[in-house]
């Protein structure tokens, strides 16, 4: 089960440190280090990371527990995050009859991937992403509402990729770039 869990940046960093120690102790050549480092940096799961260090003695990595999501709850109000706000790696929005705007264009990001779980009734959620950012909203279920994704949805961006899951009931979810982004791209 642990091997199937997604690897975090902290997991990859820990494996890179183990590989560096193995080179320092003469357990790996520089070529082996280079090959394993490439695999470790591209690993998506903890199992893939474990295979990189499986044959190194006394060098077993302890799993890093996933941090709990930051939970934002609101009823009949508005939530707005704009400017240089600090984004948690995992965010859970529980809203009822709310207007929610999360602007990621100037936000301080924890890494290239941010997960957002939405539980919304009768509200609107507006996610504003910087140019070049992508989003995955395929696991959002909508009941008598709408989900509109106006950003790239293909290959995850190295700048920012938002993964949105959850439910929108009698409300709307919009993922877009800031107003005027298309015009700015055209004028370049």
Coordinates of C-alpha atoms in Angstrom, one line a residue:
X1 CA 0.0 0.0 0.0
X2 CA 2.8 2.5 0.9
X3 CA 4.5 1.7 -2.4
X4 CA 1.5 2.9 -4.4
X5 CA 1.3 6.3 -2.5
X6 CA 2.4 9.4 -4.4
X7 CA 6.0 10.5 -3.8
X8 CA 6.5 14.0 -2.4
X9 CA 9.4 16.4 -3.0
X10 CA 10.6 15.5 0.5
X11 CA 10.6 11.8 -0.4
X12 CA 12.6 12.4 -3.5
X13 CA 15.1 14.7 -1.6
X14 CA 15.6 12.0 1.1
X15 CA 16.4 9.4 -1.6
X16 CA 18.8 11.8 -3.3
X17 CA 20.6 12.2 0.1
X18 CA 20.8 8.4 0.5
X19 CA 22.3 8.1 -3.0
X20 CA 24.9 10.8 -2.3
X21 CA 25.9 9.0 0.9
X22 CA 26.2 5.7 -1.1
X23 CA 28.6 7.4 -3.5
X24 CA 30.6 8.9 -0.7
X25 CA 31.0 5.4 0.9
X26 CA 32.0 3.8 -2.4
X27 CA 28.8 1.8 -2.8
X28 CA 27.9 3.4 -6.1
X29 CA 30.0 4.6 -9.1
X30 CA 29.2 8.1 -10.5
X31 CA 27.5 6.5 -13.5
X32 CA 25.2 4.4 -11.2
X33 CA 24.5 7.5 -9.2
X34 CA 23.6 9.4 -12.3
X35 CA 21.2 6.7 -13.5
X36 CA 19.5 6.2 -10.1
X37 CA 19.3 10.0 -9.6
X38 CA 17.4 10.4 -12.9
X39 CA 14.9 7.6 -11.8
X40 CA 14.5 9.1 -8.3
X41 CA 13.8 12.6 -9.6
X42 CA 11.2 11.2 -12.1
X43 CA 9.6 8.9 -9.6
X44 CA 5.8 9.3 -9.0
X45 CA 5.3 6.8 -6.3
X46 CA 7.1 5.7 -3.1
X47 CA 7.5 2.2 -4.5
X48 CA 9.5 3.6 -7.5
X49 CA 11.7 5.4 -5.0
X50 CA 12.2 2.3 -2.9
X51 CA 13.5 0.4 -5.9
X52 CA 16.2 3.0 -6.4
X53 CA 17.8 2.3 -3.0
X54 CA 16.6 -1.3 -2.4
X55 CA 20.1 -2.9 -2.8
X56 CA 21.9 -0.4 -0.6
X57 CA 22.7 -1.9 2.9
X58 CA 21.6 -0.1 6.0
X59 CA 20.0 2.6 3.9
X60 CA 16.3 2.2 4.2
X61 CA 14.1 5.3 4.0
X62 CA 11.4 5.8 6.5
X63 CA 8.1 6.8 4.8
X64 CA 7.2 10.5 5.2
X65 CA 3.6 10.7 6.3
X66 CA 1.5 12.9 4.1
X67 CA 0.5 16.2 5.7
X68 CA -3.2 16.6 6.4
X69 CA -4.9 19.1 4.1
X70 CA -5.5 22.7 5.2
X71 CA -9.3 22.9 5.7
X72 CA -11.2 26.1 4.8
X73 CA -14.9 26.1 5.9
X74 CA -17.3 28.9 5.1
X75 CA -21.1 29.4 5.1
X76 CA -23.0 32.2 3.4
X77 CA -19.9 34.4 2.9
X78 CA -17.0 34.9 0.6
X79 CA -13.5 33.6 0.5
X80 CA -10.8 35.5 -1.4
X81 CA -7.1 34.6 -1.6
X82 CA -5.1 37.1 -3.7
X83 CA -1.6 38.4 -3.9
X84 CA 1.4 36.7 -2.3
X85 CA -0.6 34.2 -0.1
X86 CA 1.0 30.9 0.9
X87 CA -0.6 27.9 -0.8
X88 CA -0.6 24.6 1.1
X89 CA 0.2 21.4 -0.9
X90 CA -3.3 20.1 -0.1
X91 CA -6.4 22.3 0.4
X92 CA -9.9 21.2 1.3
X93 CA -12.7 23.7 0.6
X94 CA -16.0 23.1 2.4
X95 CA -18.4 25.8 1.4
X96 CA -22.1 26.4 1.5
X97 CA -23.7 29.3 -0.4
X98 CA -20.3 31.0 -0.8
X99 CA -18.3 32.8 -3.4
X100 CA -14.7 31.6 -3.4
X101 CA -11.8 33.0 -5.4
X102 CA -8.3 31.6 -5.2
X103 CA -5.8 33.5 -7.3
X104 CA -2.6 31.6 -7.8
X105 CA -0.9 34.2 -10.1
X106 CA 1.2 35.8 -7.3
X107 CA 0.9 33.0 -4.7
X108 CA 3.8 31.4 -2.9
X109 CA 3.6 27.7 -4.0
X110 CA 4.8 24.6 -2.1
X111 CA 5.8 22.9 -5.3
X112 CA 4.6 22.3 -8.9
X113 CA 1.5 20.3 -7.8
X114 CA -1.4 21.5 -5.6
X115 CA -4.3 19.3 -4.7
X116 CA -7.7 20.9 -3.9
X117 CA -10.7 18.9 -2.7
X118 CA -14.0 20.8 -3.0
X119 CA -17.3 20.1 -1.2
X120 CA -19.6 22.9 -2.4
X121 CA -23.3 23.6 -2.2
X122 CA -25.0 26.5 -3.9
X123 CA -21.7 28.4 -4.4
X124 CA -19.1 29.5 -6.9
X125 CA -15.5 28.5 -6.9
X126 CA -13.1 30.5 -9.1
X127 CA -9.5 29.3 -9.5
X128 CA -7.2 31.8 -11.3
X129 CA -4.0 30.2 -12.6
X130 CA -0.9 31.9 -14.0
X131 CA 0.0 31.6 -17.7
X132 CA 1.4 28.1 -18.4
X133 CA -0.3 26.4 -15.5
X134 CA -2.5 23.3 -16.1
X135 CA -5.4 21.7 -14.2
X136 CA -7.0 18.3 -13.8
X137 CA -10.7 18.5 -12.9
X138 CA -11.7 15.1 -14.2
X139 CA -12.6 13.8 -10.7
X140 CA -15.0 16.6 -9.9
X141 CA -18.7 15.5 -9.8
X142 CA -21.2 18.1 -10.5
X143 CA -25.0 18.0 -9.7
X144 CA -27.2 20.7 -11.2
X145 CA -24.2 22.9 -11.6
X146 CA -21.3 23.5 -13.9
X147 CA -17.5 22.9 -14.2
X148 CA -15.6 25.1 -16.7
X149 CA -11.9 24.6 -17.3
X150 CA -10.3 27.3 -19.5
X151 CA -6.7 26.3 -19.0
X152 CA -4.5 23.5 -20.3
X153 CA -5.5 20.1 -19.2
X154 CA -2.9 17.9 -20.9
X155 CA 0.6 17.2 -19.7
X156 CA 1.1 18.7 -16.2
X157 CA 2.9 22.0 -16.2
X158 CA 6.3 22.2 -14.4
X159 CA 5.2 25.7 -13.2
X160 CA 1.9 24.8 -11.5
X161 CA -0.5 21.9 -11.9
X162 CA -3.8 22.0 -9.9
X163 CA -5.5 18.7 -9.2
X164 CA -9.2 19.3 -8.2
X165 CA -11.4 16.6 -6.8
X166 CA -14.7 16.6 -4.9
X167 CA -18.3 17.7 -5.5
X168 CA -20.1 20.8 -6.7
X169 CA -23.8 20.8 -6.1
X170 CA -26.1 23.5 -7.5
X171 CA -23.0 25.7 -8.0
X172 CA -20.1 26.3 -10.3
X173 CA -16.4 25.6 -10.6
X174 CA -14.3 27.8 -13.0
X175 CA -10.6 27.3 -13.6
X176 CA -9.1 30.1 -15.7
X177 CA -6.3 32.4 -16.4
X178 CA -6.5 36.1 -15.3
X179 CA -8.6 38.4 -17.5
X180 CA -6.6 39.6 -20.5
X181 CA -4.2 36.6 -20.5
X182 CA -5.1 35.6 -24.1
X183 CA -4.6 39.2 -25.2
X184 CA -1.2 39.4 -23.5
X185 CA -0.1 36.1 -25.3
X186 CA -1.3 37.4 -28.6
X187 CA 0.6 40.7 -28.2
X188 CA 3.9 38.9 -27.5

